[in-house]
Short mmCIF file of C-alpha atoms (C1' of nucleotides) in Angstrom, two decimals:
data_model
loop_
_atom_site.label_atom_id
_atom_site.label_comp_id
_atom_site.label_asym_id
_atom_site.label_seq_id
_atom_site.Cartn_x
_atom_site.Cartn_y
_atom_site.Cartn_z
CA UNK A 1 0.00 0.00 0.00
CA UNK A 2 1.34 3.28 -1.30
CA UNK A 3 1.59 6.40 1.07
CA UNK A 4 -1.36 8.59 -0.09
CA UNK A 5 -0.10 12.29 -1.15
CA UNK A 6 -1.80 15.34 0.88
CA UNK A 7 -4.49 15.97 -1.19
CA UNK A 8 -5.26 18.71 -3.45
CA UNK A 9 -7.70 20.91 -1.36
CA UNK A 10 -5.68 20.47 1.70
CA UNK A 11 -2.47 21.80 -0.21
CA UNK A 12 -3.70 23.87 -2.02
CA UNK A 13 -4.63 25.95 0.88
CA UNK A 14 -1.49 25.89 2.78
CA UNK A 15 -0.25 27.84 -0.39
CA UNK A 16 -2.63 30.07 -0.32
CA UNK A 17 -2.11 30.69 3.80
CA UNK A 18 1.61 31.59 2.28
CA UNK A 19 0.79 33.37 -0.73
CA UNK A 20 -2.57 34.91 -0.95
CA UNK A 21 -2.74 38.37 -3.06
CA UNK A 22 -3.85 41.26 -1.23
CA UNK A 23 -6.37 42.65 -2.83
CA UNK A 24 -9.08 45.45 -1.68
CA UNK A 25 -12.03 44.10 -1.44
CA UNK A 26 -10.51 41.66 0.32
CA UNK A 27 -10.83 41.05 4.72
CA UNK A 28 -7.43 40.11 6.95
CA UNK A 29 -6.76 36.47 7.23
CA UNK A 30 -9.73 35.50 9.86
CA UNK A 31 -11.95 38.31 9.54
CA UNK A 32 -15.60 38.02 8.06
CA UNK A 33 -15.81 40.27 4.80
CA UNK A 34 -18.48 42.99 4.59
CA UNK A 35 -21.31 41.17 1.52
CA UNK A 36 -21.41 44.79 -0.17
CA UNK A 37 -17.75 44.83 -0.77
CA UNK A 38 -17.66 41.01 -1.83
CA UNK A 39 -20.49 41.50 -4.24
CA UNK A 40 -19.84 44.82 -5.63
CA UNK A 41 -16.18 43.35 -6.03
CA UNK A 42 -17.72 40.40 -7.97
CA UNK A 43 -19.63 42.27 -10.17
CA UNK A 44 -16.91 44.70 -11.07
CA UNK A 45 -14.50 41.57 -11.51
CA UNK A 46 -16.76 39.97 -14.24
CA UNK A 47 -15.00 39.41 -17.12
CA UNK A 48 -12.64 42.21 -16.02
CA UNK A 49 -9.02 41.88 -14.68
CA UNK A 50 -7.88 42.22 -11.49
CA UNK A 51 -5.58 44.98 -12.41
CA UNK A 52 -8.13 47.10 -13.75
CA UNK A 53 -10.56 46.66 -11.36
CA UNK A 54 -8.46 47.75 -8.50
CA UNK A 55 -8.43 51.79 -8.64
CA UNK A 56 -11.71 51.72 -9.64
CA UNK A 57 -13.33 49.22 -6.67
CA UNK A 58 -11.91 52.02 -4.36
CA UNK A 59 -13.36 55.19 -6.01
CA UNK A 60 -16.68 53.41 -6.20
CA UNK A 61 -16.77 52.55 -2.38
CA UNK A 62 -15.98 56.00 -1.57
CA UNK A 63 -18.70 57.57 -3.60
CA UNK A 64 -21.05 54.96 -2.61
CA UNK A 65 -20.24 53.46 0.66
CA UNK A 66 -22.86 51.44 1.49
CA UNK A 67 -25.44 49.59 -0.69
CA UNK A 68 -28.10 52.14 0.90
CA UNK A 69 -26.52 54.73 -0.97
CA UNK A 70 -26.25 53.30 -3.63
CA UNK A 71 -29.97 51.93 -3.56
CA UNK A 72 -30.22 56.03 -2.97
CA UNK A 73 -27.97 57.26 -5.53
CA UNK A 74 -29.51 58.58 -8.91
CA UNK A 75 -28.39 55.97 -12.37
CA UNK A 76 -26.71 59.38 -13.83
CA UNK A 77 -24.13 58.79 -10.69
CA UNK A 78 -23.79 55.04 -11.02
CA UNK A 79 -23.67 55.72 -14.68
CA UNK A 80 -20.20 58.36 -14.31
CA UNK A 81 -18.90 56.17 -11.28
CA UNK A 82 -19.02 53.06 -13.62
CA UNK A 83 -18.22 54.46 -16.95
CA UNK A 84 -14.91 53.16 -18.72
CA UNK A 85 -15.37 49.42 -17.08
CA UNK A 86 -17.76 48.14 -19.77
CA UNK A 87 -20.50 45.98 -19.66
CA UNK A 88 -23.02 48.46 -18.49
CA UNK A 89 -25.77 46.13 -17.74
CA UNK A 90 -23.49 44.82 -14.85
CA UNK A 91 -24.02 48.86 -13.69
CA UNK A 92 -28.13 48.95 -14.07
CA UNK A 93 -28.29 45.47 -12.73
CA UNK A 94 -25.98 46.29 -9.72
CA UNK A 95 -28.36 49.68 -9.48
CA UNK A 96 -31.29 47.32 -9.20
CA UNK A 97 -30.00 44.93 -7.29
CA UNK A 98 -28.91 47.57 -4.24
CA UNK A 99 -32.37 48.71 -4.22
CA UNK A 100 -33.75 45.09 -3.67
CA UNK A 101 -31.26 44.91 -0.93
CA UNK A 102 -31.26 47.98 0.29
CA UNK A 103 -35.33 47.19 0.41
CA UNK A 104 -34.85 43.65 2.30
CA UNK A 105 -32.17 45.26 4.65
CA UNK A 106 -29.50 42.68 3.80
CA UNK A 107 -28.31 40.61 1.48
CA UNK A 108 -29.41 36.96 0.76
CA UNK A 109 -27.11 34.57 2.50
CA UNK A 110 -27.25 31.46 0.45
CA UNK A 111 -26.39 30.87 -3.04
CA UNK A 112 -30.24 30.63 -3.92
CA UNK A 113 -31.10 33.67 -2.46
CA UNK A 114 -28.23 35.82 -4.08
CA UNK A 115 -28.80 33.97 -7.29
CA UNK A 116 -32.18 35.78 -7.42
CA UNK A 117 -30.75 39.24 -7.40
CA UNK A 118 -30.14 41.04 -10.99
CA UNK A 119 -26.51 40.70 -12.28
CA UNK A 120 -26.30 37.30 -10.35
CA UNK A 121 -25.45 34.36 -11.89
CA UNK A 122 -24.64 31.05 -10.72
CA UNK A 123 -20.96 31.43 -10.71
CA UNK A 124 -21.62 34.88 -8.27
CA UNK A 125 -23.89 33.57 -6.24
CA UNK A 126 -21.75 30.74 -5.38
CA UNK A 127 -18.21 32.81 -4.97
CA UNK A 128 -20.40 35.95 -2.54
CA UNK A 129 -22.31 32.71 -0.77
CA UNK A 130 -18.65 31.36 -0.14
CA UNK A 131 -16.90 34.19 0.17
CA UNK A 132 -19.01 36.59 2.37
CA UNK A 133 -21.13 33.71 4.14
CA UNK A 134 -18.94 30.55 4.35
CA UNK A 135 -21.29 28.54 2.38
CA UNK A 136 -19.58 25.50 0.81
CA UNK A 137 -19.70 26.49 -2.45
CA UNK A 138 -17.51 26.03 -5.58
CA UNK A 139 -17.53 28.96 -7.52
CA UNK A 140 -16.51 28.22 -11.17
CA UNK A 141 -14.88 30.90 -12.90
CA UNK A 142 -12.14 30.76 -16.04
CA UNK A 143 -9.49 30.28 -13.51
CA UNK A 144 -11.25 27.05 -11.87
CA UNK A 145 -12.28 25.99 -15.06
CA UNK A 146 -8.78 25.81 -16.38
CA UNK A 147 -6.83 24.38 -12.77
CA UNK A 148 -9.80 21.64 -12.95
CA UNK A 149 -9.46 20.72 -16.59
CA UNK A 150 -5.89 20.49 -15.85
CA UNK A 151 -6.32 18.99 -12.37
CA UNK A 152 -8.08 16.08 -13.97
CA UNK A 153 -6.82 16.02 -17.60
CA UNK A 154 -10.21 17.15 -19.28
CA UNK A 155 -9.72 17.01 -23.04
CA UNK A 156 -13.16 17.71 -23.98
CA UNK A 157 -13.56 21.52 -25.49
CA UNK A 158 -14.97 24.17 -23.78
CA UNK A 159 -17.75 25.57 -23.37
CA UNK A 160 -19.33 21.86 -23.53
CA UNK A 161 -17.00 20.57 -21.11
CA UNK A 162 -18.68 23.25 -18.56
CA UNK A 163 -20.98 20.75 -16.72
CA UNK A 164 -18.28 18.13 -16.11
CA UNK A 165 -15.62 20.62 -15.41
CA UNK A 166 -18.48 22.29 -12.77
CA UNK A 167 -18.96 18.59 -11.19
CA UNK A 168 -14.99 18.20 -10.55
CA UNK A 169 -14.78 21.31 -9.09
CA UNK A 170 -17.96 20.62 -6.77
CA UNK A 171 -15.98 17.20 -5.85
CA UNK A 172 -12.80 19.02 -4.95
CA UNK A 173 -14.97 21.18 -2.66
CA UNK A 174 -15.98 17.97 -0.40
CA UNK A 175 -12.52 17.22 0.40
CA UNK A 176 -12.42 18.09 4.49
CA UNK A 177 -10.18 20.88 4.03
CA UNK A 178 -12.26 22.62 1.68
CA UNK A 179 -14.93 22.27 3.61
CA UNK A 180 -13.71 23.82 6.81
CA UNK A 181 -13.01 27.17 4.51
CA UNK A 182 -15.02 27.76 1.42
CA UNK A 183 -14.40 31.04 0.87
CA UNK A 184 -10.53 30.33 1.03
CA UNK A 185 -10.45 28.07 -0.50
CA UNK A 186 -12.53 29.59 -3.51
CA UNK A 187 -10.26 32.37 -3.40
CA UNK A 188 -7.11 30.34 -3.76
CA UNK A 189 -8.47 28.65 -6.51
CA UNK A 190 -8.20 31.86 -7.78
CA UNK A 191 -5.06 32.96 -7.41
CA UNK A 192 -3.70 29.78 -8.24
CA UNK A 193 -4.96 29.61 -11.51
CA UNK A 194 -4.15 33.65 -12.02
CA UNK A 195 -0.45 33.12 -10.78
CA UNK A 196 0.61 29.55 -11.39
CA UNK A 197 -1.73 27.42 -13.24
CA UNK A 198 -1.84 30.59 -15.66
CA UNK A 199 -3.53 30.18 -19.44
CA UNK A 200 0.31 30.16 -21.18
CA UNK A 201 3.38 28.61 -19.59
CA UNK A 202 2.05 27.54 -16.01
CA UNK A 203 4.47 27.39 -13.48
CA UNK A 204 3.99 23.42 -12.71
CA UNK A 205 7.07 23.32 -10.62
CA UNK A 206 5.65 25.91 -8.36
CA UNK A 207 2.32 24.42 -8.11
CA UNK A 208 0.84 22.99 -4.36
CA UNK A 209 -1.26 20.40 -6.41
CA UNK A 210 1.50 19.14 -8.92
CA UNK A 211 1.55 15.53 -7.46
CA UNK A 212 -2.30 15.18 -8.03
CA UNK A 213 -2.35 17.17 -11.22
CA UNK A 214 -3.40 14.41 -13.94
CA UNK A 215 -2.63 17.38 -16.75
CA UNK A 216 1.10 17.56 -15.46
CA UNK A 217 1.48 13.92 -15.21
CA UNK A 218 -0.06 13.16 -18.39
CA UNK A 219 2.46 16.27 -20.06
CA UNK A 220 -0.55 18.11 -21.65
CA UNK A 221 -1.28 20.75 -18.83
CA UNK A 222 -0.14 23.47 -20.89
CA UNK A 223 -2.95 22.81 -23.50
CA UNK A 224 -5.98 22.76 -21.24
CA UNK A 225 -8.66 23.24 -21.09
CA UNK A 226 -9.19 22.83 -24.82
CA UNK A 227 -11.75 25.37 -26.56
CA UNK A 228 -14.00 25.16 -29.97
CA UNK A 229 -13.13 27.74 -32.27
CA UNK A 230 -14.74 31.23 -32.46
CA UNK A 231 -15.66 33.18 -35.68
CA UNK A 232 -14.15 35.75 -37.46
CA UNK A 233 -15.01 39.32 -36.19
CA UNK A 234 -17.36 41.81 -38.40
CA UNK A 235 -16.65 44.98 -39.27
CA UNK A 236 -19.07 48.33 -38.82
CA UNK A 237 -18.41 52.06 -39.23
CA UNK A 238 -20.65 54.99 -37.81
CA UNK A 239 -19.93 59.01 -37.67
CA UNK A 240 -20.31 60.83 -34.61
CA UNK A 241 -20.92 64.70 -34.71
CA UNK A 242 -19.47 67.05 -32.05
CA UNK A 243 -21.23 70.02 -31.86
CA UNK A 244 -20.11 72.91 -29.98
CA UNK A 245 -21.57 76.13 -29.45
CA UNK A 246 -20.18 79.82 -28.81
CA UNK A 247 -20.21 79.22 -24.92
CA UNK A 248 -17.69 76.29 -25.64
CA UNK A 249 -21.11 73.70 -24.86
CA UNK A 250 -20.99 69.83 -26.11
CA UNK A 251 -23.93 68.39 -27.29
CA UNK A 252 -24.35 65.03 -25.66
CA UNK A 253 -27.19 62.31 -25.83
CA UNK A 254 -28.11 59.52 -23.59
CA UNK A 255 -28.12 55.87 -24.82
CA UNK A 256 -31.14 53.87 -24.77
CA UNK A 257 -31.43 52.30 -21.20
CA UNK A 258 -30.93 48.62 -23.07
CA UNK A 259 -28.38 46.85 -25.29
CA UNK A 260 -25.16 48.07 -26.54
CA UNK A 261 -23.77 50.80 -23.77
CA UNK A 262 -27.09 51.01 -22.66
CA UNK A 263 -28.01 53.84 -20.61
CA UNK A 264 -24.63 55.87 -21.15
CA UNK A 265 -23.71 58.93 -22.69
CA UNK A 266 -22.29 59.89 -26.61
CA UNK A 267 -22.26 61.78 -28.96
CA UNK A 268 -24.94 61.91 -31.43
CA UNK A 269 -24.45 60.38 -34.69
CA UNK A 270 -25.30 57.47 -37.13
CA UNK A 271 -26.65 54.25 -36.76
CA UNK A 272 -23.59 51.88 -36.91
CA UNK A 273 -24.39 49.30 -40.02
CA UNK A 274 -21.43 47.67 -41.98
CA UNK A 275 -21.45 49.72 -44.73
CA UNK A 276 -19.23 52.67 -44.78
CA UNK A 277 -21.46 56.33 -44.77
CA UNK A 278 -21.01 58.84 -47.31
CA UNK A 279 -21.18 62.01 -45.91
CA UNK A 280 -24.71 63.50 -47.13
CA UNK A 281 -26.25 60.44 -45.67
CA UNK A 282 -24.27 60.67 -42.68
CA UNK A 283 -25.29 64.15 -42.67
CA UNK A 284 -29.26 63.09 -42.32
CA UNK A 285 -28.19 62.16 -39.09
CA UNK A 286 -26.30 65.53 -37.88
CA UNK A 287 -27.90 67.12 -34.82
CA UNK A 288 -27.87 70.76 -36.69
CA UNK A 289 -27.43 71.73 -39.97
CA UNK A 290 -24.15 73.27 -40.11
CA UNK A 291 -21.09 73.13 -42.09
CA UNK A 292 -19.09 70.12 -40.66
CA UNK A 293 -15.63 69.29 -41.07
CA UNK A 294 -13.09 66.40 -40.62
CA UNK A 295 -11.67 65.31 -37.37
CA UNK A 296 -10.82 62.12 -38.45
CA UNK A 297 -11.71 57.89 -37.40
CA UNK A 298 -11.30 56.35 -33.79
CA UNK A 299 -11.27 52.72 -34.01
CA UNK A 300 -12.63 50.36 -31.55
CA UNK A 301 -13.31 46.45 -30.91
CA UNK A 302 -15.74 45.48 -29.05
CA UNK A 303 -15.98 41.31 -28.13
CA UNK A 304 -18.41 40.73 -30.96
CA UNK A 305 -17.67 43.28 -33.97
CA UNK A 306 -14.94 45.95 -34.50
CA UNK A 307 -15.85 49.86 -34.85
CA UNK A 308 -14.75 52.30 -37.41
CA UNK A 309 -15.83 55.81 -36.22
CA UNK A 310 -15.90 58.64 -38.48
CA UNK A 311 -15.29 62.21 -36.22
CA UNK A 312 -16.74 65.51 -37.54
CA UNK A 313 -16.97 69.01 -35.73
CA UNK A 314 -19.00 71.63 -36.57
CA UNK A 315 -19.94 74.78 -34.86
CA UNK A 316 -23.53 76.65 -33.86
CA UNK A 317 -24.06 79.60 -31.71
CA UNK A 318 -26.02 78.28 -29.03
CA UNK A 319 -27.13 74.98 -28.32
CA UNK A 320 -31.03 74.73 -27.17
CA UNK A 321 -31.02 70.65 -25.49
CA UNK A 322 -30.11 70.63 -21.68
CA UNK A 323 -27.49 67.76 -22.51
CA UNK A 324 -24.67 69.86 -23.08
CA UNK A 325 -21.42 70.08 -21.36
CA UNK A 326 -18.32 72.11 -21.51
CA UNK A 327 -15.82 70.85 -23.47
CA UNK A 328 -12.97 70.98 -21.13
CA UNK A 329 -15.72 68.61 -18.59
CA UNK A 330 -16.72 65.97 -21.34
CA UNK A 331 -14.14 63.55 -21.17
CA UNK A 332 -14.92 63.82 -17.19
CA UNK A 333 -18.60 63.46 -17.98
CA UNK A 334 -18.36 59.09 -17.82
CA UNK A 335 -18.36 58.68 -21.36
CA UNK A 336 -17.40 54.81 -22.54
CA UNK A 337 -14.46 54.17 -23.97
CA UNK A 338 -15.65 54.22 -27.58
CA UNK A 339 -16.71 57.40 -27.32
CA UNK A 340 -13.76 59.03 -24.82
CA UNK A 341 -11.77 58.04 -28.14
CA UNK A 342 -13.79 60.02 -30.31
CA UNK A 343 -14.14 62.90 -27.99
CA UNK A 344 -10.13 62.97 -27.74
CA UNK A 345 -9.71 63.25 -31.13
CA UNK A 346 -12.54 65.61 -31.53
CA UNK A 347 -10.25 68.23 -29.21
CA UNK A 348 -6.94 67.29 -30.56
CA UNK A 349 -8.42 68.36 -33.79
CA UNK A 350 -9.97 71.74 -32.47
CA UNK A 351 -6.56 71.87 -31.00
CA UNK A 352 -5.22 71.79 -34.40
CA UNK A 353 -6.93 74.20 -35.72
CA UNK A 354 -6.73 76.28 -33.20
CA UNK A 355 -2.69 76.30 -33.30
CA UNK A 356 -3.06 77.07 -37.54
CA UNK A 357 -5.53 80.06 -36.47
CA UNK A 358 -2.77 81.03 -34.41
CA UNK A 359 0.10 80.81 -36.43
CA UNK A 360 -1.76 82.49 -39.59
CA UNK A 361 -2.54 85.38 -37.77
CA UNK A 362 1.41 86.05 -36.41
"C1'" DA B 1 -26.90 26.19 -27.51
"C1'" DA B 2 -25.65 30.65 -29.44
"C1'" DT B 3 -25.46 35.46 -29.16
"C1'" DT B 4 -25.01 39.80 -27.07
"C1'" DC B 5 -22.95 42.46 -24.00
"C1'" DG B 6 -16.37 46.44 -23.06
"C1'" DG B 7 -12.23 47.22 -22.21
"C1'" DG B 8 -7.54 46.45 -21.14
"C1'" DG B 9 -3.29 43.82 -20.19
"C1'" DA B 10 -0.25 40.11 -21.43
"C1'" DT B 11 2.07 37.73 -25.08
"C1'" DA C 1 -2.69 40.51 -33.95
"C1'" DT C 2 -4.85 36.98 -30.41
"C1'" DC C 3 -6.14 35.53 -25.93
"C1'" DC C 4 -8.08 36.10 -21.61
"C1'" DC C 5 -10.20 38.02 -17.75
"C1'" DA C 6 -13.64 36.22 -10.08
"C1'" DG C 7 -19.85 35.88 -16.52
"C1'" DA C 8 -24.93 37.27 -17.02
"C1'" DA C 9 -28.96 37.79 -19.67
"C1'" DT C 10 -31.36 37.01 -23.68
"C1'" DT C 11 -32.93 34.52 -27.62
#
DNA sequence: AATTCGGGGAT
DNA sequence: ATCCCAGAATT
């Protein structure tokens, strides 16, 4: 009979107790996390890197420190506070879901009942349940999907390797160790996968779990999880107009409350289709009907099609709508990043002209 | 099951 | 350039 090796769950988090990250949102070894910071902290951390999330998790607290105020707060606010961090809905659904909480006077503390709140999914619900209320919960994000693949040597392709690659992970969480601290050891699943058992070149000789890894035994670690292969990515084009008026005023417009940047700010301007726009039918779409001129393309990608953004500027002497800012206060406004592009190169170009104005009249 | 949602950092 | 990120909601 062969001496069984410590098993995975058990050293895995006697790493972690040695090499956690310290991150914000995150409580001192021990302490019980405040559920506001743990779920705004998920929400912000969908999809979105841990590096980029970090300056911005601690401006958000500060303007809204509790989830009564920002139950309270006004969607313009959560609007600026979350603009640049994309996926918007995550914004109106966090907005909602304060208000449900804020209504209840606490949050849910059980996967079921979080999983009930907007913006929630099962992968949330399970890593604030853990996290913030010690449930024994799995959480399965990209990181656990790709230690578990590789823990167990999963060669079928994501995404239809999800379920099985869910079940693994739910069977790591039973081991005793696990069990004792589910929201560690969700959390060092974590930061195992984002600092050794990384997408490229894991560090396998570094790893806690290398003697039960069946990925690193087998020599195919490096290539898991496997995944089906994605599309090719469309191209569209739009023009946006910035209008300014004598007072140095910036037409803006508000975004439909749903879909693509829903509920944000921008400046007015086509529909974007993918056909390039000549400019008198762009012009159909101008907010005024002045002379406009050329301040060039931005170019953006979004996940699912790539942007080609024609700029134009054009002048009037007063502009009427009540959505009009100052143009030195626009790119402070909480514009997305699409259009903070075309708003920079809007200025540069009135900046341009400004400096041939100069130098023809010397 | 597939698509629609942003943006940035690493490679 | 491609990949990936503490995914959710909709169709």
């Amino acid at each position: 009979m062969r001496e069984p090796s410590t098993p995975p769950a058990e050293s895995l988090l006697a790493w972690y107790d040695r090499h956690r990250r310290d991150l914000p949102w995150r409580a001192p070894p021990g302490a019980r996390p405040d559920p506001y910071r743990v779920w705004l902290s998920e929400i912000m951390l969908q999809q979105t890197t841990v590096a980029a999330v970090a300056p911005r998790f601690a401006a958000f607290l500060a303007r809204f420190p509790t989830v009564e105020a920002l139950a309270a707060a006004p969607w313009e606010e959560v609007a600026r506070a979350w603009a640049g961090l994309g996926y918007y809905a995550r914004a109106r659904n966090l907005h909602a879901a304060a208000k449900v909480v804020a209504e209840q006077g606490r949050f849910p503390e059980d996967a079921a009942g979080l999983r009930a709140l907007p913006g929630v999914g099962d992968y949330t619900a399970s890593a604030i349940a853990a996290i913030a209320f010690g449930r024994p919960e799995v959480p399965v994000d990209g990181n656990v999907e790709r230690v578990v693949a590789r823990l167990f040597a999963v060669e079928e392709p994501l995404p239809g390797a999800k379920p099985r690659l869910r079940a693994l992970a739910r069977r790591l969480g039973e081991e005793e160790a696990a069990k004792a601290r589910p929201g560690d050891f969700a959390q060092a699943l974590f930061d195992l996968g984002a600092t050794v058992c990384t997408p490229r070149r894991p560090a396998c000789t570094l790893c806690p779990c290398r003697v039960s890894c069946a990925g690193h035994r087998a020599g195919v670690a490096e290539s898991l999880p496997r995944k089906a292969e994605k599309g090719l990515r469309p191209q569209r084009f739009g023009v946006v107009f910035w209008l300014e008026d004598a007072a140095g005023r910036v037409l803006l417009r508000r975004r439909p409350p749903a879909g693509l940047l829903g509920g944000m700010l921008e400046l007015p301007g086509t529909p974007w289709r993918e056909v390039r726009w000549g400019e008198a039918e762009a012009h159909e779409y101008a907010p005024a009907p002045v002379r406009w001129s050329n301040a060039g393309a931005v170019r953006h990608v979004f996940t699912h099609f790539a942007l080609d953004l024609a700029v134009r500027v054009g002048r009037v002497e007063r502009i009427g709508e009540a959505l009009a800012v100052p143009r030195d206060e626009v790119l402070g406004a909480g514009l997305p990043g699409v259009m903070a592009k075309a708003a920079k190169a809007a200025l540069s170009a009135a900046a341009v002209a400004e400096e041939a104005w100069v130098r023809a009249s010397a």
